[in-house]
Structure formats: C-alpha cells, structure tokens
Tab-separated table of C-alpha atoms in Angstrom:
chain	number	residue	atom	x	y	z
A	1	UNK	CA	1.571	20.850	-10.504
A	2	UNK	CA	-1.741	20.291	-11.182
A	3	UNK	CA	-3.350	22.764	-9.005
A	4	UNK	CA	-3.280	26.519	-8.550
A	5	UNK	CA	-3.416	28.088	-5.210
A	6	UNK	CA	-3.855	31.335	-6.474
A	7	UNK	CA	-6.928	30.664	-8.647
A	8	UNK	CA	-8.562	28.119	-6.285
A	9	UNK	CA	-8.522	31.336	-3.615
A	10	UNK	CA	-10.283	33.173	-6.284
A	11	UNK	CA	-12.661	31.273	-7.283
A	12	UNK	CA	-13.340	29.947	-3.564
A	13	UNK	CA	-14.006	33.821	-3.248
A	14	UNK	CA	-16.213	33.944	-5.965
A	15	UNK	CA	-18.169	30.738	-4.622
A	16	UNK	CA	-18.700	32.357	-1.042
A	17	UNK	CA	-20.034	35.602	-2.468
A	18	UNK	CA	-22.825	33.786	-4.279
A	19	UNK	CA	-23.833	31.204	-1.550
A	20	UNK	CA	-23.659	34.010	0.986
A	21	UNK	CA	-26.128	36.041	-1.746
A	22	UNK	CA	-28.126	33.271	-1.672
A	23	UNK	CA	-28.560	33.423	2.117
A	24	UNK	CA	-26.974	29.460	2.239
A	25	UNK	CA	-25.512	28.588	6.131
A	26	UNK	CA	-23.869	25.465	8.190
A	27	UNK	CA	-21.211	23.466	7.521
A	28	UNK	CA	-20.983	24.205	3.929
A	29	UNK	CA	-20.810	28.079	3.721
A	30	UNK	CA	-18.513	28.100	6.821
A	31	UNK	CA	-16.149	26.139	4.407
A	32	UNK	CA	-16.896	28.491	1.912
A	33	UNK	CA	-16.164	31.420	4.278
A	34	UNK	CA	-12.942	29.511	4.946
A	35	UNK	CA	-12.023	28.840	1.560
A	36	UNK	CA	-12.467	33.006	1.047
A	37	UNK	CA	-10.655	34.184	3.940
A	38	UNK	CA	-7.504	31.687	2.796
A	39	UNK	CA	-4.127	33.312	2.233
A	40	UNK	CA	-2.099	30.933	0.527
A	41	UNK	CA	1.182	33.459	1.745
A	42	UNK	CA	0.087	33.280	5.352
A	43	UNK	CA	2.586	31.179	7.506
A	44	UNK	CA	1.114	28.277	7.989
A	45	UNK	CA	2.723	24.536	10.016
A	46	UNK	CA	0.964	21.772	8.537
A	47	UNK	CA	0.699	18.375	9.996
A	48	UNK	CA	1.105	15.362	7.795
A	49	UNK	CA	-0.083	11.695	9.646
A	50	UNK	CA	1.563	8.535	8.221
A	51	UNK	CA	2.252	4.723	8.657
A	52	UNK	CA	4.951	3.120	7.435
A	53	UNK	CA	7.370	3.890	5.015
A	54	UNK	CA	4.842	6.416	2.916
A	55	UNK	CA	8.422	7.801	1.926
A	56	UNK	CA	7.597	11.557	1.112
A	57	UNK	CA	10.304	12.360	3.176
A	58	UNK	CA	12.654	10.583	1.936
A	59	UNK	CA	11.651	11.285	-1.364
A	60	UNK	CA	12.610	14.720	-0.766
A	61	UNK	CA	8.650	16.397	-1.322
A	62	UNK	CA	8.556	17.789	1.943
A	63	UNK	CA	11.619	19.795	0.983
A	64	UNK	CA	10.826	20.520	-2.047
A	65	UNK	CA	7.268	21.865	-1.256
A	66	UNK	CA	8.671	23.799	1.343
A	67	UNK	CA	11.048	25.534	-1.109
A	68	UNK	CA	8.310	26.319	-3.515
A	69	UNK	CA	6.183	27.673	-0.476
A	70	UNK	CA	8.903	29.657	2.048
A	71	UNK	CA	5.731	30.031	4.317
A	72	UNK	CA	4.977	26.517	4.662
A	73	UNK	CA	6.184	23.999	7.440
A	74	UNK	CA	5.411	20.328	7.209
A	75	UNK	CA	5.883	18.536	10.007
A	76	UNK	CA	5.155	14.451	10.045
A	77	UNK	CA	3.486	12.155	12.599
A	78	UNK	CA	4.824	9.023	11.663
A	79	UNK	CA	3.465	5.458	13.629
A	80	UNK	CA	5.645	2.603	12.124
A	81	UNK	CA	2.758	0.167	12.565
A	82	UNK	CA	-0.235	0.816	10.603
A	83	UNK	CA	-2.676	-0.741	12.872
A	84	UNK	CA	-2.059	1.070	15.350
A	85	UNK	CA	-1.966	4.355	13.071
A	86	UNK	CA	-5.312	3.284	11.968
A	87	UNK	CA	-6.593	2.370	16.065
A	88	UNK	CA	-5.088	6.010	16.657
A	89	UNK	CA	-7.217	7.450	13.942
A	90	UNK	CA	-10.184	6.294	14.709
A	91	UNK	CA	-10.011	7.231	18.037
A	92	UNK	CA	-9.145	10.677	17.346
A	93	UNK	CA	-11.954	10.695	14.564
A	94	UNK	CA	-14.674	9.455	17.322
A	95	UNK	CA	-13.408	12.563	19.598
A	96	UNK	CA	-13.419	15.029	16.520
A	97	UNK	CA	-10.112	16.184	17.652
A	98	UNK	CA	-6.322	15.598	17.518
A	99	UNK	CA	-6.633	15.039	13.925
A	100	UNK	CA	-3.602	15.517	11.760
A	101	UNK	CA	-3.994	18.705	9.154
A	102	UNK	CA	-3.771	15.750	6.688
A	103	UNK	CA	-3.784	11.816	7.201
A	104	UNK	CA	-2.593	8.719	5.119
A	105	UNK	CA	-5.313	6.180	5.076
A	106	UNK	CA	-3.887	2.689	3.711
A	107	UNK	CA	-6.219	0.479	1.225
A	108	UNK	CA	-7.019	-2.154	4.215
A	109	UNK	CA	-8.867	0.433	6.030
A	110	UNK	CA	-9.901	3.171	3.065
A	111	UNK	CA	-12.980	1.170	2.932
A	112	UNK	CA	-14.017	1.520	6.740
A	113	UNK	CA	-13.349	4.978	6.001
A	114	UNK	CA	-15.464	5.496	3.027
A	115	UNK	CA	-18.319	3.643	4.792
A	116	UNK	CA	-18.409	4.765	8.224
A	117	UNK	CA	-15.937	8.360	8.222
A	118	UNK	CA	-16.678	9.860	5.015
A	119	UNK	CA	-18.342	13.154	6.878
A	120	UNK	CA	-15.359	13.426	8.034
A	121	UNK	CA	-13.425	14.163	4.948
A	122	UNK	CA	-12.881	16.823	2.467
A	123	UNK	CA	-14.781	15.896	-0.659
A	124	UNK	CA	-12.883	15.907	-3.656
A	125	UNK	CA	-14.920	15.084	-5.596
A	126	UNK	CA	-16.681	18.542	-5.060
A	127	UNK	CA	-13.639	20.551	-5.611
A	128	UNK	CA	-13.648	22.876	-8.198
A	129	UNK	CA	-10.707	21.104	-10.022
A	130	UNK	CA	-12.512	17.302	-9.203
A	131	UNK	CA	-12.451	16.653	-12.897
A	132	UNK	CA	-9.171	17.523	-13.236
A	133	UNK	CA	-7.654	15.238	-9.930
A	134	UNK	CA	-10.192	12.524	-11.144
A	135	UNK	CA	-8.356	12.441	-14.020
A	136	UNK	CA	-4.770	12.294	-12.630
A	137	UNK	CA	-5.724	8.844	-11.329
A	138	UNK	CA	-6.597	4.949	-12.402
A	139	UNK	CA	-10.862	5.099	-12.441
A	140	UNK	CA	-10.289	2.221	-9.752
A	141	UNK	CA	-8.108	3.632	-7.223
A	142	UNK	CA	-10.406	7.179	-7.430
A	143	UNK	CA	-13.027	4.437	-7.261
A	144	UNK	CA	-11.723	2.778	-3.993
A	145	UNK	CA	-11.995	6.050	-2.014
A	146	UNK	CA	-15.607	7.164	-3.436
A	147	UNK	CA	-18.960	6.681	-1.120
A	148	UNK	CA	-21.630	5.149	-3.217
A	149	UNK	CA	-23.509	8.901	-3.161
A	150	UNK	CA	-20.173	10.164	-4.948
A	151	UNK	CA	-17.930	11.633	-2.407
A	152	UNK	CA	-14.511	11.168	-2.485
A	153	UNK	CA	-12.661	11.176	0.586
A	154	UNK	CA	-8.202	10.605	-0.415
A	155	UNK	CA	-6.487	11.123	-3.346
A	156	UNK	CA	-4.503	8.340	-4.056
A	157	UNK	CA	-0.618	7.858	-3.417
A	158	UNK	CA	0.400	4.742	-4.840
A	159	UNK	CA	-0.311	0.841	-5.331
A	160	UNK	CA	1.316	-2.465	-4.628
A	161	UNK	CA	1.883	-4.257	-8.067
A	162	UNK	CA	4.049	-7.370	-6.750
A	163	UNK	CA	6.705	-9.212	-7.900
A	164	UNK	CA	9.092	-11.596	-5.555
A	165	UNK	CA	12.835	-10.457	-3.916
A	166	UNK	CA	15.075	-12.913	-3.450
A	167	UNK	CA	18.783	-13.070	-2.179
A	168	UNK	CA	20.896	-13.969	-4.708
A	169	UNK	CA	24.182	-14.332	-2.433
A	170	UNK	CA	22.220	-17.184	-0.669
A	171	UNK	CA	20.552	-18.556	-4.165
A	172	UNK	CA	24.151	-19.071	-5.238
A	173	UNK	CA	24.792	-20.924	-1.915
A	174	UNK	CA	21.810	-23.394	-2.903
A	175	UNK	CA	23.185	-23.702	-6.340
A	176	UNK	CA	20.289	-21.951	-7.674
A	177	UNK	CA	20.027	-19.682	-10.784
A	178	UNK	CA	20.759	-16.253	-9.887
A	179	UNK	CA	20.004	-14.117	-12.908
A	180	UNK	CA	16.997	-12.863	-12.575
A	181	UNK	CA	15.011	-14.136	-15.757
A	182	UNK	CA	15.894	-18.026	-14.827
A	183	UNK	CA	14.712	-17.159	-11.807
A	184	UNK	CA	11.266	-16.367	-12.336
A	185	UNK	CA	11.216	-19.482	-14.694
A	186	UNK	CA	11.859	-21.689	-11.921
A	187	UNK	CA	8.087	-20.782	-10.514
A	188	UNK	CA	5.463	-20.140	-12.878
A	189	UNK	CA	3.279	-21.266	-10.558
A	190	UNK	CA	2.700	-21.591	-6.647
A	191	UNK	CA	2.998	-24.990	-6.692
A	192	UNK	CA	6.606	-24.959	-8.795
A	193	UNK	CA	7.217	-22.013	-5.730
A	194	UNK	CA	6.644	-24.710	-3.323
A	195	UNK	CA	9.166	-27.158	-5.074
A	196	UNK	CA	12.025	-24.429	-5.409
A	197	UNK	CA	11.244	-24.182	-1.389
A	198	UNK	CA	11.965	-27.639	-0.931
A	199	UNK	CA	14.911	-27.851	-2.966
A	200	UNK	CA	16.230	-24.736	-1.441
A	201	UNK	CA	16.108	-26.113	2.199
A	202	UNK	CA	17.775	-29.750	1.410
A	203	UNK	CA	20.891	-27.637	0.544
A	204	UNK	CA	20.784	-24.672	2.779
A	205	UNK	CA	20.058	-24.337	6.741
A	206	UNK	CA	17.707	-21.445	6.329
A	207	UNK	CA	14.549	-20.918	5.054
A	208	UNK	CA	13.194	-20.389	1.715
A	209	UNK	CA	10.385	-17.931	2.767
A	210	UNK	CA	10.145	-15.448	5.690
A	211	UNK	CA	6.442	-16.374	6.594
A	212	UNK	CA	3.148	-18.276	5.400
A	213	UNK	CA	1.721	-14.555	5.317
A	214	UNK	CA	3.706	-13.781	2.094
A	215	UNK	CA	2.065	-16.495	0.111
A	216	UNK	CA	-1.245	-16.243	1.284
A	217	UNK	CA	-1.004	-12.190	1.199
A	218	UNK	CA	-0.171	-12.407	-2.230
A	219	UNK	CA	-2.294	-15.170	-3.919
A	220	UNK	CA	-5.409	-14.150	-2.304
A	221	UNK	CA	-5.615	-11.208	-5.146
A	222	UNK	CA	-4.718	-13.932	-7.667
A	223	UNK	CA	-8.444	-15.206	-7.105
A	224	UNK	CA	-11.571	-14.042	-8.988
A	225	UNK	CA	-12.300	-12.596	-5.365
A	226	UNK	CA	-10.300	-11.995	-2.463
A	227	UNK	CA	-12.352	-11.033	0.450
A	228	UNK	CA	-15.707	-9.498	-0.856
A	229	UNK	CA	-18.338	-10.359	-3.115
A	230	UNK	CA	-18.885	-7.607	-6.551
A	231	UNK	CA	-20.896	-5.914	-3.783
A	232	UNK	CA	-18.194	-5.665	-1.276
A	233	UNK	CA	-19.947	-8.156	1.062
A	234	UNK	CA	-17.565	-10.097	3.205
A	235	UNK	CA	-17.137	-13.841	2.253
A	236	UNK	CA	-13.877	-15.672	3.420
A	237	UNK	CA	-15.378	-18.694	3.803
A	238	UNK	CA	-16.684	-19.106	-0.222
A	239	UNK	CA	-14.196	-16.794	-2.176
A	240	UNK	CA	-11.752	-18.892	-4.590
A	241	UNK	CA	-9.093	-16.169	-3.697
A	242	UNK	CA	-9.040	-17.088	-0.188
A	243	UNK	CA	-9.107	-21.124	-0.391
A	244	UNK	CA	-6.662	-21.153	-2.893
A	245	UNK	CA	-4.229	-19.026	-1.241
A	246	UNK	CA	-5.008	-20.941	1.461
A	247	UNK	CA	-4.094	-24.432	0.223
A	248	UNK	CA	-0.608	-22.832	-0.999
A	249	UNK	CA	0.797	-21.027	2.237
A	250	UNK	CA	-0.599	-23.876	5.088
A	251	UNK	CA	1.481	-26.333	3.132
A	252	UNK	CA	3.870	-24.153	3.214
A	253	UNK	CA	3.275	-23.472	7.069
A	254	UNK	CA	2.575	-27.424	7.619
A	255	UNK	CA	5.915	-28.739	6.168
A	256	UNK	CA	8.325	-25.910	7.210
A	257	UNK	CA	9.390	-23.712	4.057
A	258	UNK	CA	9.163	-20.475	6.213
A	259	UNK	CA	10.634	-19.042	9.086
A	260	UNK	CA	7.484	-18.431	10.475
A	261	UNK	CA	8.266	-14.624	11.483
A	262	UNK	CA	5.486	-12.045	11.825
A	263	UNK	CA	5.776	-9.111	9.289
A	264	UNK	CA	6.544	-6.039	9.935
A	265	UNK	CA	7.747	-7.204	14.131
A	266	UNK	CA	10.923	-6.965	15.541
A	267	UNK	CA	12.425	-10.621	14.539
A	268	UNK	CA	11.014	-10.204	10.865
A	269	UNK	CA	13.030	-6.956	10.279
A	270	UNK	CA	16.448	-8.104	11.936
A	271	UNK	CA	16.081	-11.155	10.174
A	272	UNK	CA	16.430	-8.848	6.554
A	273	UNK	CA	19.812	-8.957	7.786
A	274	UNK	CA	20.450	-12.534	9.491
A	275	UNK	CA	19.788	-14.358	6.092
A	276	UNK	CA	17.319	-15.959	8.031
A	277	UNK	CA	15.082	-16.112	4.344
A	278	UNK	CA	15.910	-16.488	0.666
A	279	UNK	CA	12.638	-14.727	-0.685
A	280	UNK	CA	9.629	-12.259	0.073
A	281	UNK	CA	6.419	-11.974	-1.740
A	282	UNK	CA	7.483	-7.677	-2.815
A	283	UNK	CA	4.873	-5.102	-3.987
A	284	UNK	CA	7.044	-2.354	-4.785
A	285	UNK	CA	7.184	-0.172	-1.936
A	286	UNK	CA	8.695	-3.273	-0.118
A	287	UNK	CA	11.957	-2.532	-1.851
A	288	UNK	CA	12.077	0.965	0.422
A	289	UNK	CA	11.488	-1.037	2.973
A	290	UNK	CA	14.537	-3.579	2.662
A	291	UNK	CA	16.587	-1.503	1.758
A	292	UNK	CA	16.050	1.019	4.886
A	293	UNK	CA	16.234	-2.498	7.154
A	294	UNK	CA	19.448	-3.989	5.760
A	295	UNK	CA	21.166	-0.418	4.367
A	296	UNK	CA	24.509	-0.203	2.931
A	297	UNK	CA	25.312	-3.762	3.401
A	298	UNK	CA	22.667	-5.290	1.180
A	299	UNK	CA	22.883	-3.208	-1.578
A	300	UNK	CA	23.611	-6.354	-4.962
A	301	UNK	CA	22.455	-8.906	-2.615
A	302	UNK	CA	18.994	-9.055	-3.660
A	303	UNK	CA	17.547	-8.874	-7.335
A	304	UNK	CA	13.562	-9.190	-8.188
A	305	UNK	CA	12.013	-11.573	-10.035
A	306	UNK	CA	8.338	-12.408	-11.276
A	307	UNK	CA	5.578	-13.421	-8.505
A	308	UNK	CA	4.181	-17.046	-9.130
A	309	UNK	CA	1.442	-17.408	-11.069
A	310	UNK	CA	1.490	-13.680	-12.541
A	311	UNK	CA	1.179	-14.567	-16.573
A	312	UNK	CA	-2.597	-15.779	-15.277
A	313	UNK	CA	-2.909	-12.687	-12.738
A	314	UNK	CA	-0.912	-10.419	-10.659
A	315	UNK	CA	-1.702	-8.806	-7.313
A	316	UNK	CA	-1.597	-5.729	-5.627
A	317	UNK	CA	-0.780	-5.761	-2.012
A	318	UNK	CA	-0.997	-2.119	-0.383
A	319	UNK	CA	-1.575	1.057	-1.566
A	320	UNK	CA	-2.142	4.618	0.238
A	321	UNK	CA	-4.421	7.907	-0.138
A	322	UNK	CA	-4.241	11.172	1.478
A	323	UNK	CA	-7.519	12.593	3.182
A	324	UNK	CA	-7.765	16.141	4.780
A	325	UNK	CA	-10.240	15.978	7.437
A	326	UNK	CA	-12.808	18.872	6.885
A	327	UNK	CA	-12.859	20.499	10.284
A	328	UNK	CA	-9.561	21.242	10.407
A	329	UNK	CA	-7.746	24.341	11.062
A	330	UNK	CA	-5.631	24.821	7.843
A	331	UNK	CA	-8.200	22.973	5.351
A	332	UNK	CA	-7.347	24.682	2.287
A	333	UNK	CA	-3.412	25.092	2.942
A	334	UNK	CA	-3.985	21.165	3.745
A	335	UNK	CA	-5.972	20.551	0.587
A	336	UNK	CA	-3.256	22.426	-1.755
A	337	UNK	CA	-0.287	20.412	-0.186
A	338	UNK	CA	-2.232	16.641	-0.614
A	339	UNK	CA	-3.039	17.475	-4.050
A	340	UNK	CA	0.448	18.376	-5.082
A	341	UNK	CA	2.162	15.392	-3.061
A	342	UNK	CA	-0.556	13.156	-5.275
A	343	UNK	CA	-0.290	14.782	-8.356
A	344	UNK	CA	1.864	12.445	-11.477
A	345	UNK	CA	4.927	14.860	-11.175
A	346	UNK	CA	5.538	14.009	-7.616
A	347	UNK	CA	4.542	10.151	-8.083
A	348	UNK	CA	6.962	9.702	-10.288
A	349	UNK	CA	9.989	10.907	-8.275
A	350	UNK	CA	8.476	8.941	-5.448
A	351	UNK	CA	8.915	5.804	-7.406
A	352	UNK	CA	12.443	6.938	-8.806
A	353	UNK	CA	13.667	7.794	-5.068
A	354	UNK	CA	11.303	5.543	-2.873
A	355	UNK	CA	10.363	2.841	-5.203
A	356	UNK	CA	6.184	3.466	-4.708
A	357	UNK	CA	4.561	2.402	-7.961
A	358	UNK	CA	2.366	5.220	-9.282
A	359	UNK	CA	-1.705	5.166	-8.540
A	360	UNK	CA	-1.868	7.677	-11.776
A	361	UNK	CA	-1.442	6.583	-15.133
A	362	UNK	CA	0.338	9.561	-16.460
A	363	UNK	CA	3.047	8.668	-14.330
A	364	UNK	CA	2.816	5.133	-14.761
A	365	UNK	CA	3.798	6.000	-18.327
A	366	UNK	CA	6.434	8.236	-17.790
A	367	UNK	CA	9.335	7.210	-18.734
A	368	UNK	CA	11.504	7.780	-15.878
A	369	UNK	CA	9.552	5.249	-14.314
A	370	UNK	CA	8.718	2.582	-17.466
A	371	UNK	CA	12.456	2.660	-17.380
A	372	UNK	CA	13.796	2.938	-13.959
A	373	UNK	CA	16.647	0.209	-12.608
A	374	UNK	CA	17.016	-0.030	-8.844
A	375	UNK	CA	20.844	-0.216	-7.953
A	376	UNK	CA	20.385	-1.564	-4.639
A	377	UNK	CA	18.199	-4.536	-6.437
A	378	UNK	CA	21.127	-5.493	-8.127
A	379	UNK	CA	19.996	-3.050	-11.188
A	380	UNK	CA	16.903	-4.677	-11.206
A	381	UNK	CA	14.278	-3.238	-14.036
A	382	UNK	CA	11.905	-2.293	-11.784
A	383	UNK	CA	9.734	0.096	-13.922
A	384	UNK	CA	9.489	-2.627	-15.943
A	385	UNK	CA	9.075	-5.665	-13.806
A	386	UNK	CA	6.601	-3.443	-11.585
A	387	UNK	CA	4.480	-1.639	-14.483
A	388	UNK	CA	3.891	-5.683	-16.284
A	389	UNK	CA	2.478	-6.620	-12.732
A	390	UNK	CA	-0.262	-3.407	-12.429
A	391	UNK	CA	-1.393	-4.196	-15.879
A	392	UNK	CA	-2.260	-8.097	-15.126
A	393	UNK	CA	-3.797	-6.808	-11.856
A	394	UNK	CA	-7.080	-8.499	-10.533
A	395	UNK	CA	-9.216	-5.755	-9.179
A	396	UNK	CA	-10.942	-7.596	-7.004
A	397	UNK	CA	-13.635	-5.120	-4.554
A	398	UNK	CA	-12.381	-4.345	-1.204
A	399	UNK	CA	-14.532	-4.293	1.958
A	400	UNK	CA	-14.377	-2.498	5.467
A	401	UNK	CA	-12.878	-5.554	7.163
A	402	UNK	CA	-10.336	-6.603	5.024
A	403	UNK	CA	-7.688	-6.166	7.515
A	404	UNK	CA	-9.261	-8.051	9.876
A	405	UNK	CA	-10.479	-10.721	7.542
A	406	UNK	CA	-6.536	-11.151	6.430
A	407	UNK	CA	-5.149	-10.459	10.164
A	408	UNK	CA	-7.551	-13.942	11.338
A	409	UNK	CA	-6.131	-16.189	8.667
A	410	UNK	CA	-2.750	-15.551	8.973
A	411	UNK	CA	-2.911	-15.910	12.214
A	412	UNK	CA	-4.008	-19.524	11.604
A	413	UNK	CA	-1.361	-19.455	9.546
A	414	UNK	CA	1.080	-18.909	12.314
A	415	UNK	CA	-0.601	-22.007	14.426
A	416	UNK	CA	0.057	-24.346	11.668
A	417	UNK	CA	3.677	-23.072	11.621
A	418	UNK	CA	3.893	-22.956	15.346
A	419	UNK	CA	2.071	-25.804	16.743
A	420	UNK	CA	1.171	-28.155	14.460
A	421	UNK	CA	-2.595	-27.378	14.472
A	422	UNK	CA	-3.987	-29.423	11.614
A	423	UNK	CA	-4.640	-26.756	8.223
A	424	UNK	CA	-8.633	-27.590	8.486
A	425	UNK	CA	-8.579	-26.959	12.068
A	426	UNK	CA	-7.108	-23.892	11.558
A	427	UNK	CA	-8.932	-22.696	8.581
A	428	UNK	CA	-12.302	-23.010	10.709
A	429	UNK	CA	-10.985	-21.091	13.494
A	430	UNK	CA	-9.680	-18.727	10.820
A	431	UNK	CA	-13.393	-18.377	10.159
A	432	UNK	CA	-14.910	-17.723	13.613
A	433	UNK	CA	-12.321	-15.090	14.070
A	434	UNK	CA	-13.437	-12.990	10.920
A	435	UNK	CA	-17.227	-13.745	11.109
A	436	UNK	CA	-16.759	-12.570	14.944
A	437	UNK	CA	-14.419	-9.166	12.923
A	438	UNK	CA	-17.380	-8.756	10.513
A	439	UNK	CA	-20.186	-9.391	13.135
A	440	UNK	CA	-21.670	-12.485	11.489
C-alpha cells in the first residue's frame, strides 16, 4: 500500500493550521479544512463509476479493501458502454452534481478531460505523496492525465498492450497451425494477416475476423502518429497511422474477411459464442472480456498469438485512470481508496485475476505477472506475450477527440462492409465526419 491514511490526516492537519495562520480562503483552504476534519474510521459508502469490464470487482479489491477498512462500503455504478458512461459524465460534470465519489475515465476521453474538466478534479499532482504516486507509474501514462500547467487529474489503472486471440478449435477446422508460436509466424505483417484471412475463408463458412474495426483499431498505433500531431493537434487526414491502417482494414471490409459486427453491440458479443469469427485484434483486458461472454464453454478454445506487424511496433488499445472529483462529499476517503486500487500491489492481482496489463512498472516487473499463464487461453503466456507488446509500444500523443476521430472512420468502415461504398468514398466522408467532431 503505498499510502497512509493515518499520516496523510496528520499532515492534512498540519497543512490547514498553517494556511488558516496565514489567513488563506476559497476553494483551497475549504479542502484543507476538509482534509483536517477527515476521520479515516468514520463510516463512510463510497461510490465508484465505471465502464466496461474495469474488473475491480471481480478482481476481488472491493472486498478486499473493505476487509482492511470494516467502515468502508463501496458500492459501483457500472454503464457497460463507455460512451455513454462518458455522455453521462459530462453531463453530470456540466450540472456539478450527481458525480460518483470516484469515476473511471478511459484513455479516449482522458484527454477531453484534462483539457476542458481538469477544475474538476483532485490534483494529484499536489498531494503530499505526488512524488511518491508519480513514481508508481510509466512517466507516459502519469503524462496522459497531466494539464500542461502540471495538474494531474487520474491515477492510472492499466493499458492495452495487444496481441491477437484466435480460436484454435476452428483453426484446426481450416487446417491451420494451432500452436501458438506457428501461429504468429503465419502474419508478420498485415498484409500476410490478410492472406491467412483469405485462406481461412476458402475452407471454412465463417469469417476470419469479427470486424474492419479490429484492424484499423489496432494498426493505427502502429503509425509514427495515430490521430494527433507531437502537439496533440488533430490530423486524420495526413497521419501515416491512420492511412495505413486504413488501406489494411477497407480491404479487408471491401473483399469480405470480417463479419462486419459492431464491437462491443449485441450481435458482436453473442457471436463470441456462435463461432461466427476465427480472430480478434486483443489488448489484454479483452481476454476478461471473452471469457465473461463465452464462460465455461470456451475455456482451451482460444490461445493468443502475436499482433501483425509487432517486431516493427506494437499498440496499445485502451487503458483507464481513476479521478476523484474535488467537490465531492467523501474527497479524502475517495482519494485513499483510488490510490490503493492504483497502487502496483493491486495492479498486479488485477492482471493475475482480470487479465489488465499493469500502467506501473513495478508491477509490470513483478513476477507474478512477467510469468503469468491464462488457463482459459489455453495456458497462454500472457505475462509474457503481453509485457513484449508494452515494451515495443508506439506512444503516439493523444488528443480530446480521439474517440470521435476513430468512431467516424470505422464507421466508414462499416459502409464498405455493408454497402459496397467505394474505400475513397468512404475515407472522405470519414473525413467530414471528424473535421465536423473536431470543429474544422
């Protein structure tokens, strides 16, 4: 645990006395006044907003926490979509009420965040123990969360090193190589991807790929830039990230390798269990996510191999942090229970029992995770496979309308797949649709 309760109440004691001395007022010493009258053995419910599959619950933290702190409740607001988490929260952050005590901010909208909500936040970075969180985490992913005037508005959860899942049971099928290390032989690049797809579907009726998204979700971060310029200025229409990633998913769109479903809807997640697809583009807390849509009965029936093209660069798809907004009513209850769900110790059990790849280094290199198998992967190495990816990782800068940016061109993805739209066409609609996102 890499923060004390009982010393940050004393010392946030010892910092009101001297700004009260010093006759100091507003929104600072009335935090200060908070942070003195805080009794970490008070009773205390605590509210915890998420998206997704952010997996502290089933990594057993709540719990735990819960044991360590008898007068603590957690209770979680979970929306499944994070879009509409994220339309939720910023509604709620426009009205200045409704917040949760704490909320999960993903990486496609940290940056809208950090730009636009950052008054909003608690300020780690101006905690007495900033040096030592700072330290608990990758200079980048502190980085991401960090207004240009040095705030610091989430600690960081995890990232999305990615690698590709594939079903060996229908591999076999196809008479394709099933083990793991032939596997990721087969497609050292996209374009060798795109030949296993074609192979694949002259000798099976399904699909090779469960959408066009995968690829170009994936490849984009393969690029020198993605979606910003170094100064996080949108540019879709010039980054190499984009037009190559591009090229590779509306051929696969155009000539039928997917199944055309939309992530994360109601077709895409039966179809985990249809065999309606052989493979997924997987950042590491996809596994979770499998696994929780197929259970019991797809435990061996998928393995991991390497992404395409990931000896030249890997990507990172995803990603969390954990913000406390400031005016809440259990700030400093909220601010001891985001720092210990963040800290290594509990990142690494969330890899071990949830499969999210650590956003801290320490536990990057612990070796519970450097040498964790996944059983339901078919005993895949994922601490291994997974820890190779984050350290070929292109950091390329993120931007306030990244989601938005991605959400236009796979969309145009979609048309391609759906009906027929030529790939230029639907790259230049692609293109109104962000600039109109961005404002251009």
């Amino acid at each position: 645990m890499i923060h004390s309760t009982k010393g940050k109440a004393a010392l946030g004691a010892a910092l009101a006395a001297v700004l009260l001395t010093a006759g100091c007022g507003g929104s600072d010493g009335d935090a200060a006044a908070d942070a003195a009258a805080y009794d970490p053995n008070a009773p205390v419910t605590l509210t915890v907003g998420t998206f997704g599959t952010m997996d502290f619950d089933n990594a057993g933290l709540y719990d735990e926490y819960m044991k360590l702190h008898p007068n603590v409740t957690i209770k979680q607001n979970n929306i499944a979509q994070s879009a509409a988490y994220y339309k939720s929260l910023q509604t709620r952050l426009a009205a200045g009420s409704g917040l949760d005590d704490i909320q999960g901010l993903e990486i496609g909208f940290v940056a809208d965040v950090v730009e636009n909500h950052a008054d909003a936040f608690v300020d780690f970075a101006a905690e007495d123990n900033a040096d030592e969180l700072k330290g608990s985490f990758y200079d980048w992913k502190w980085g991401q969360a960090s207004t240009e005037d040095g705030k610091t508005i989430g600690l960081g959860t995890d990232t999305g090193p990615q690698a590709m899942c594939y079903r060996k049971d229908l591999f076999e099928q196809a008479g394709l190589p099933t083990d793991r290390e032939e596997v990721g032989k087969l497609w050292p690049t996209w374009d060798a991807y795109l030949d296993v797809a074609r192979d694949y579907q002259s000798k099976s009726q399904n699909k090779f790929l469960d959408s066009p998204a995968s690829i170009f979700s994936s490849s984009v971060y393969q690029g020198e830039t993605a979606y910003n310029d170094a100064d996080g200025k949108p540019i879709p229409g010039e980054s190499d990230g984009v037009k190559t990633a591009w090229g590779y998913a509306s051929t696969a769109a155009s000539e039928g390798l997917t199944a055309n479903l939309s992530q994360f809807g109601d077709e895409w997640n039966a179809a985990f269990s249809n065999g309606a697809f052989a493979t997924i583009a997987c950042p590491a807390w996809m596994l979770g996510y499998i696994s929780s849509q197929m259970g019991d009965g797809g435990a061996g029936k998928w393995d991991v191999a390497s992404l395409p093209g990931s000896s030249e660069s890997a990507s990172n798809w995803g990603g969390s942090f954990l913000g406390v907004p400031k005016d809440g009513k259990n700030v400093e209850a909220a601010k001891d229970l985001a720092e210990w769900l963040t800290a290594p110790e509990q990142q690494v059990k969330t890899f071990v029992e949830a499969a999210h790849f650590p956003s801290s280094p320490k536990a990057a290199e612990d070796p519970e995770v450097v040498g964790a198998t996944n059983a339901y992967f078919s005993d895949a190495p994922t601490g291994e496979i997974f820890g190779k990816s984050a350290e070929n990782i292109k950091r390329t800068p993120i931007g306030p309308y990244d989601t938005q940016i991605q959400e236009a061109f796979t969309t145009a993805l979609t048309d391609i797949a759906s009906n027929g739209t030529a790939p230029d066409a639907a790259f230049g609609n692609a293109l109104k649709v962000a600039q109109q996102a961005i404002g251009g």
